């Protein structure tokens, strides 16, 4: 089992803390057009040949994992998803 060094733990904690201000700054865009942006971003992350978000063997976690796993970006994209579904007739 690999233990993270102090520098790695500080970097991970910094990413977690900086995610909140980044989402709040981007919130107007996410509220208006977040649904299509988030879908395109997730397709890019999960495409064939993409590096994994978490590599347990090397003890590596991508910064994208925090964006995917955090509920706030999904909640901010919800209004534009609802509007898109109604306009496109998908639900």
mmCIF file of N, CA and C in Angstrom:
data_model
loop_
_atom_site.group_PDB
_atom_site.id
_atom_site.type_symbol
_atom_site.label_atom_id
_atom_site.label_comp_id
_atom_site.label_asym_id
_atom_site.label_seq_id
_atom_site.Cartn_x
_atom_site.Cartn_y
_atom_site.Cartn_z
ATOM 1 N N UNK A 1 0.846 -1.179 0.000
ATOM 2 C CA UNK A 1 0.000 0.000 0.000
ATOM 3 C C UNK A 1 0.889 1.239 0.000
ATOM 4 N N UNK A 2 0.563 2.180 -0.824
ATOM 5 C CA UNK A 2 1.366 3.393 -0.960
ATOM 6 C C UNK A 2 0.719 4.522 -0.167
ATOM 7 N N UNK A 3 1.513 5.208 0.613
ATOM 8 C CA UNK A 3 1.024 6.349 1.386
ATOM 9 C C UNK A 3 1.444 7.640 0.696
ATOM 10 N N UNK A 4 0.550 8.598 0.674
ATOM 11 C CA UNK A 4 0.831 9.883 0.039
ATOM 12 C C UNK A 4 1.790 10.695 0.909
ATOM 13 N N UNK A 5 2.702 11.381 0.242
ATOM 14 C CA UNK A 5 3.613 12.256 0.975
ATOM 15 C C UNK A 5 2.865 13.503 1.407
ATOM 16 N N UNK A 6 3.499 14.276 2.240
ATOM 17 C CA UNK A 6 2.865 15.500 2.730
ATOM 18 C C UNK A 6 2.564 16.459 1.579
ATOM 19 N N UNK A 7 3.483 16.568 0.641
ATOM 20 C CA UNK A 7 3.270 17.471 -0.496
ATOM 21 C C UNK A 7 2.080 17.022 -1.336
ATOM 22 N N UNK A 8 1.928 15.719 -1.532
ATOM 23 C CA UNK A 8 0.792 15.217 -2.304
ATOM 24 C C UNK A 8 -0.521 15.457 -1.575
ATOM 25 N N UNK A 9 -0.530 15.269 -0.266
ATOM 26 C CA UNK A 9 -1.754 15.523 0.505
ATOM 27 C C UNK A 9 -2.131 16.995 0.466
ATOM 28 N N UNK A 10 -1.142 17.879 0.522
ATOM 29 C CA UNK A 10 -1.412 19.318 0.452
ATOM 30 C C UNK A 10 -1.971 19.681 -0.921
ATOM 31 N N UNK A 11 -1.417 19.080 -1.971
ATOM 32 C CA UNK A 11 -1.897 19.364 -3.324
ATOM 33 C C UNK A 11 -3.340 18.892 -3.501
ATOM 34 N N UNK A 12 -3.664 17.723 -2.985
ATOM 35 C CA UNK A 12 -5.032 17.213 -3.081
ATOM 36 C C UNK A 12 -5.988 18.090 -2.289
ATOM 37 N N UNK A 13 -5.600 18.492 -1.101
ATOM 38 C CA UNK A 13 -6.449 19.373 -0.295
ATOM 39 C C UNK A 13 -6.641 20.718 -1.000
ATOM 40 N N UNK A 14 -5.587 21.219 -1.643
ATOM 41 C CA UNK A 14 -5.695 22.472 -2.388
ATOM 42 C C UNK A 14 -6.666 22.371 -3.544
ATOM 43 N N UNK A 15 -6.640 21.242 -4.247
ATOM 44 C CA UNK A 15 -7.598 21.040 -5.343
ATOM 45 C C UNK A 15 -9.025 21.018 -4.828
ATOM 46 N N UNK A 16 -9.227 20.356 -3.692
ATOM 47 C CA UNK A 16 -10.575 20.309 -3.123
ATOM 48 C C UNK A 16 -11.062 21.694 -2.719
ATOM 49 N N UNK A 17 -10.172 22.488 -2.151
ATOM 50 C CA UNK A 17 -10.553 23.831 -1.708
ATOM 51 C C UNK A 17 -10.772 24.760 -2.898
ATOM 52 N N UNK A 18 -9.931 24.663 -3.912
ATOM 53 C CA UNK A 18 -10.036 25.562 -5.070
ATOM 54 C C UNK A 18 -11.208 25.222 -5.985
ATOM 55 N N UNK A 19 -11.770 24.038 -5.826
ATOM 56 C CA UNK A 19 -12.914 23.676 -6.661
ATOM 57 C C UNK A 19 -14.119 24.562 -6.368
ATOM 58 N N UNK A 20 -14.356 24.881 -5.109
ATOM 59 C CA UNK A 20 -15.496 25.735 -4.741
ATOM 60 C C UNK A 20 -15.431 27.107 -5.397
ATOM 61 N N UNK A 21 -14.316 27.858 -5.255
ATOM 62 C CA UNK A 21 -14.289 29.171 -5.929
ATOM 63 C C UNK A 21 -14.376 29.061 -7.450
ATOM 64 N N UNK A 22 -13.775 28.017 -8.025
ATOM 65 C CA UNK A 22 -13.833 27.858 -9.479
ATOM 66 C C UNK A 22 -15.266 27.632 -9.944
ATOM 67 N N UNK A 23 -16.004 26.821 -9.227
ATOM 68 C CA UNK A 23 -17.395 26.559 -9.595
ATOM 69 C C UNK A 23 -18.249 27.806 -9.386
ATOM 70 N N UNK A 24 -18.007 28.536 -8.323
ATOM 71 C CA UNK A 24 -18.791 29.751 -8.077
ATOM 72 C C UNK A 24 -18.526 30.823 -9.128
ATOM 73 N N UNK A 25 -17.288 30.915 -9.589
ATOM 74 C CA UNK A 25 -16.970 31.875 -10.653
ATOM 75 C C UNK A 25 -17.641 31.452 -11.955
ATOM 76 N N UNK A 26 -17.669 30.157 -12.214
ATOM 77 C CA UNK A 26 -18.258 29.647 -13.453
ATOM 78 C C UNK A 26 -19.763 29.426 -13.345
ATOM 79 N N UNK A 27 -20.357 29.668 -12.184
ATOM 80 C CA UNK A 27 -21.770 29.334 -11.985
ATOM 81 C C UNK A 27 -22.732 30.030 -12.951
ATOM 82 N N UNK A 28 -22.543 31.302 -13.319
ATOM 83 C CA UNK A 28 -23.489 31.877 -14.292
ATOM 84 C C UNK A 28 -23.490 31.128 -15.625
ATOM 85 N N UNK A 29 -22.321 30.726 -16.080
ATOM 86 C CA UNK A 29 -22.238 29.983 -17.332
ATOM 87 C C UNK A 29 -22.853 28.599 -17.157
ATOM 88 N N UNK A 30 -22.595 27.951 -16.022
ATOM 89 C CA UNK A 30 -23.142 26.619 -15.787
ATOM 90 C C UNK A 30 -24.659 26.651 -15.680
ATOM 91 N N UNK A 31 -25.205 27.692 -15.080
ATOM 92 C CA UNK A 31 -26.653 27.777 -14.956
ATOM 93 C C UNK A 31 -27.333 27.952 -16.308
ATOM 94 N N UNK A 32 -26.675 28.679 -17.216
ATOM 95 C CA UNK A 32 -27.278 28.964 -18.517
ATOM 96 C C UNK A 32 -26.994 27.866 -19.533
ATOM 97 N N UNK A 33 -25.741 27.435 -19.629
ATOM 98 C CA UNK A 33 -25.376 26.468 -20.669
ATOM 99 C C UNK A 33 -24.588 25.296 -20.115
ATOM 100 N N UNK A 34 -24.778 24.965 -18.859
ATOM 101 C CA UNK A 34 -23.968 23.941 -18.206
ATOM 102 C C UNK A 34 -24.213 22.530 -18.677
ATOM 103 N N UNK A 35 -25.439 22.206 -19.022
ATOM 104 C CA UNK A 35 -25.764 20.844 -19.429
ATOM 105 C C UNK A 35 -24.958 20.366 -20.624
ATOM 106 N N UNK A 36 -25.017 21.072 -21.748
ATOM 107 C CA UNK A 36 -24.232 20.636 -22.909
ATOM 108 C C UNK A 36 -22.726 20.673 -22.663
ATOM 109 N N UNK A 37 -22.263 21.661 -21.911
ATOM 110 C CA UNK A 37 -20.837 21.756 -21.607
ATOM 111 C C UNK A 37 -20.403 20.558 -20.770
ATOM 112 N N UNK A 38 -21.191 20.217 -19.754
ATOM 113 C CA UNK A 38 -20.843 19.089 -18.879
ATOM 114 C C UNK A 38 -20.883 17.771 -19.639
ATOM 115 N N UNK A 39 -21.873 17.562 -20.496
ATOM 116 C CA UNK A 39 -21.942 16.329 -21.285
ATOM 117 C C UNK A 39 -20.725 16.189 -22.194
ATOM 118 N N UNK A 40 -20.335 17.278 -22.845
ATOM 119 C CA UNK A 40 -19.170 17.247 -23.730
ATOM 120 C C UNK A 40 -17.888 16.975 -22.941
ATOM 121 N N UNK A 41 -17.781 17.584 -21.765
ATOM 122 C CA UNK A 41 -16.618 17.389 -20.899
ATOM 123 C C UNK A 41 -16.522 15.932 -20.440
ATOM 124 N N UNK A 42 -17.648 15.332 -20.034
ATOM 125 C CA UNK A 42 -17.642 13.941 -19.585
ATOM 126 C C UNK A 42 -17.340 12.990 -20.739
ATOM 127 N N UNK A 43 -17.855 13.271 -21.940
ATOM 128 C CA UNK A 43 -17.517 12.445 -23.107
ATOM 129 C C UNK A 43 -16.025 12.491 -23.382
ATOM 130 N N UNK A 44 -15.414 13.682 -23.199
ATOM 131 C CA UNK A 44 -13.975 13.834 -23.406
ATOM 132 C C UNK A 44 -13.188 13.022 -22.372
ATOM 133 N N UNK A 45 -13.631 13.035 -21.123
ATOM 134 C CA UNK A 45 -12.921 12.311 -20.072
ATOM 135 C C UNK A 45 -13.027 10.805 -20.213
ATOM 136 N N UNK A 46 -14.171 10.311 -20.669
ATOM 137 C CA UNK A 46 -14.408 8.874 -20.748
ATOM 138 C C UNK A 46 -14.245 8.305 -22.147
ATOM 139 N N UNK A 47 -13.586 9.043 -23.044
ATOM 140 C CA UNK A 47 -13.386 8.553 -24.412
ATOM 141 C C UNK A 47 -12.407 7.375 -24.412
ATOM 142 N N UNK A 48 -12.388 6.641 -25.515
ATOM 143 C CA UNK A 48 -11.443 5.530 -25.659
ATOM 144 C C UNK A 48 -10.028 6.076 -25.723
ATOM 145 N N UNK A 49 -9.132 5.455 -24.997
ATOM 146 C CA UNK A 49 -7.730 5.870 -25.003
ATOM 147 C C UNK A 49 -7.412 6.991 -24.043
ATOM 148 N N UNK A 50 -8.374 7.466 -23.285
ATOM 149 C CA UNK A 50 -8.127 8.544 -22.329
ATOM 150 C C UNK A 50 -7.423 7.969 -21.097
ATOM 151 N N UNK A 51 -6.565 8.765 -20.461
ATOM 152 C CA UNK A 51 -5.937 8.276 -19.235
ATOM 153 C C UNK A 51 -6.989 8.112 -18.137
ATOM 154 N N UNK A 52 -6.791 7.147 -17.245
ATOM 155 C CA UNK A 52 -7.788 6.937 -16.191
ATOM 156 C C UNK A 52 -7.818 8.105 -15.209
ATOM 157 N N UNK A 53 -8.976 8.302 -14.588
ATOM 158 C CA UNK A 53 -9.092 9.370 -13.596
ATOM 159 C C UNK A 53 -8.366 9.014 -12.304
ATOM 160 N N UNK A 54 -8.322 7.723 -11.984
ATOM 161 C CA UNK A 54 -7.633 7.254 -10.783
ATOM 162 C C UNK A 54 -6.739 6.086 -11.177
ATOM 163 N N UNK A 55 -5.469 6.146 -10.782
ATOM 164 C CA UNK A 55 -4.536 5.049 -11.001
ATOM 165 C C UNK A 55 -4.068 4.574 -9.633
ATOM 166 N N UNK A 56 -4.676 3.505 -9.141
ATOM 167 C CA UNK A 56 -4.393 3.033 -7.782
ATOM 168 C C UNK A 56 -2.992 2.460 -7.646
ATOM 169 N N UNK A 57 -2.476 1.862 -8.687
ATOM 170 C CA UNK A 57 -1.136 1.272 -8.592
ATOM 171 C C UNK A 57 -0.067 2.320 -8.330
ATOM 172 N N UNK A 58 -0.192 3.445 -8.987
ATOM 173 C CA UNK A 58 0.792 4.503 -8.816
ATOM 174 C C UNK A 58 0.372 5.526 -7.772
ATOM 175 N N UNK A 59 -0.824 5.388 -7.236
ATOM 176 C CA UNK A 59 -1.313 6.327 -6.239
ATOM 177 C C UNK A 59 -1.594 7.696 -6.821
ATOM 178 N N UNK A 60 -2.142 7.730 -8.032
ATOM 179 C CA UNK A 60 -2.340 8.980 -8.767
ATOM 180 C C UNK A 60 -3.823 9.247 -8.956
ATOM 181 N N UNK A 61 -4.231 10.488 -8.679
ATOM 182 C CA UNK A 61 -5.614 10.907 -8.883
ATOM 183 C C UNK A 61 -5.601 12.149 -9.762
ATOM 184 N N UNK A 62 -6.373 12.126 -10.835
ATOM 185 C CA UNK A 62 -6.454 13.262 -11.740
ATOM 186 C C UNK A 62 -7.305 14.373 -11.117
ATOM 187 N N UNK A 63 -6.996 15.604 -11.466
ATOM 188 C CA UNK A 63 -7.797 16.736 -10.989
ATOM 189 C C UNK A 63 -9.218 16.664 -11.537
ATOM 190 N N UNK A 64 -9.398 16.015 -12.684
ATOM 191 C CA UNK A 64 -10.731 15.864 -13.260
ATOM 192 C C UNK A 64 -11.644 15.027 -12.372
ATOM 193 N N UNK A 65 -11.070 14.126 -11.599
ATOM 194 C CA UNK A 65 -11.882 13.277 -10.733
ATOM 195 C C UNK A 65 -12.660 14.110 -9.730
ATOM 196 N N UNK A 66 -12.067 15.168 -9.199
ATOM 197 C CA UNK A 66 -12.750 16.015 -8.233
ATOM 198 C C UNK A 66 -13.938 16.729 -8.876
ATOM 199 N N UNK A 67 -13.808 17.098 -10.128
ATOM 200 C CA UNK A 67 -14.914 17.753 -10.834
ATOM 201 C C UNK A 67 -16.039 16.762 -11.101
ATOM 202 N N UNK A 68 -15.690 15.545 -11.491
ATOM 203 C CA UNK A 68 -16.696 14.534 -11.787
ATOM 204 C C UNK A 68 -17.397 14.068 -10.515
ATOM 205 N N UNK A 69 -16.641 13.898 -9.428
ATOM 206 C CA UNK A 69 -17.192 13.340 -8.196
ATOM 207 C C UNK A 69 -17.902 14.364 -7.318
ATOM 208 N N UNK A 70 -17.675 15.629 -7.531
ATOM 209 C CA UNK A 70 -18.268 16.667 -6.683
ATOM 210 C C UNK A 70 -19.696 16.945 -7.139
ATOM 211 N N UNK A 71 -20.647 17.045 -6.212
ATOM 212 C CA UNK A 71 -22.052 17.232 -6.616
ATOM 213 C C UNK A 71 -22.405 18.659 -7.066
ATOM 214 N N UNK A 72 -21.620 19.665 -6.689
ATOM 215 C CA UNK A 72 -21.973 21.050 -6.997
ATOM 216 C C UNK A 72 -22.026 21.353 -8.497
ATOM 217 N N UNK A 73 -21.049 20.947 -9.305
ATOM 218 C CA UNK A 73 -21.185 21.224 -10.749
ATOM 219 C C UNK A 73 -22.428 20.572 -11.355
ATOM 220 N N UNK A 74 -22.752 19.378 -10.914
ATOM 221 C CA UNK A 74 -23.955 18.710 -11.414
ATOM 222 C C UNK A 74 -25.223 19.454 -11.042
ATOM 223 N N UNK A 75 -25.261 19.975 -9.818
ATOM 224 C CA UNK A 75 -26.437 20.737 -9.383
ATOM 225 C C UNK A 75 -26.577 22.048 -10.149
ATOM 226 N N UNK A 76 -25.449 22.688 -10.441
ATOM 227 C CA UNK A 76 -25.511 23.945 -11.187
ATOM 228 C C UNK A 76 -25.892 23.726 -12.647
ATOM 229 N N UNK A 77 -25.611 22.547 -13.178
ATOM 230 C CA UNK A 77 -25.966 22.245 -14.566
ATOM 231 C C UNK A 77 -27.403 21.764 -14.702
ATOM 232 N N UNK A 78 -28.054 21.469 -13.601
ATOM 233 C CA UNK A 78 -29.401 20.911 -13.632
ATOM 234 C C UNK A 78 -30.431 21.814 -14.317
ATOM 235 N N UNK A 79 -30.466 23.145 -14.052
ATOM 236 C CA UNK A 79 -31.470 23.973 -14.731
ATOM 237 C C UNK A 79 -31.359 23.948 -16.255
ATOM 238 N N UNK A 80 -30.141 24.007 -16.771
ATOM 239 C CA UNK A 80 -30.002 23.980 -18.233
ATOM 240 C C UNK A 80 -30.333 22.599 -18.784
ATOM 241 N N UNK A 81 -30.109 21.529 -18.011
ATOM 242 C CA UNK A 81 -30.503 20.184 -18.442
ATOM 243 C C UNK A 81 -32.022 20.079 -18.563
ATOM 244 N N UNK A 82 -32.739 20.634 -17.598
ATOM 245 C CA UNK A 82 -34.204 20.581 -17.606
ATOM 246 C C UNK A 82 -34.752 21.348 -18.805
ATOM 247 N N UNK A 83 -34.207 22.522 -19.053
ATOM 248 C CA UNK A 83 -34.653 23.324 -20.194
ATOM 249 C C UNK A 83 -34.349 22.592 -21.502
ATOM 250 N N UNK A 84 -33.166 22.001 -21.605
ATOM 251 C CA UNK A 84 -32.800 21.283 -22.832
ATOM 252 C C UNK A 84 -33.728 20.103 -23.066
ATOM 253 N N UNK A 85 -34.083 19.387 -22.005
ATOM 254 C CA UNK A 85 -34.998 18.242 -22.161
ATOM 255 C C UNK A 85 -36.364 18.694 -22.649
ATOM 256 N N UNK A 86 -36.839 19.799 -22.118
ATOM 257 C CA UNK A 86 -38.179 20.274 -22.520
ATOM 258 C C UNK A 86 -38.173 20.798 -23.947
ATOM 259 N N UNK A 87 -37.110 21.501 -24.312
ATOM 260 C CA UNK A 87 -37.030 22.066 -25.659
ATOM 261 C C UNK A 87 -36.875 20.952 -26.687
ATOM 262 N N UNK A 88 -36.018 19.975 -26.370
ATOM 263 C CA UNK A 88 -35.764 18.895 -27.322
ATOM 264 C C UNK A 88 -36.781 17.769 -27.220
ATOM 265 N N UNK A 89 -37.650 17.817 -26.211
ATOM 266 C CA UNK A 89 -38.687 16.812 -26.072
ATOM 267 C C UNK A 89 -38.199 15.463 -25.603
ATOM 268 N N UNK A 90 -37.170 15.459 -24.742
ATOM 269 C CA UNK A 90 -36.606 14.188 -24.265
ATOM 270 C C UNK A 90 -37.105 13.810 -22.889
ATOM 271 N N UNK A 91 -38.167 14.257 -22.445
ATOM 272 C CA UNK A 91 -38.575 13.833 -21.118
ATOM 273 C C UNK A 91 -39.667 14.633 -20.626
#
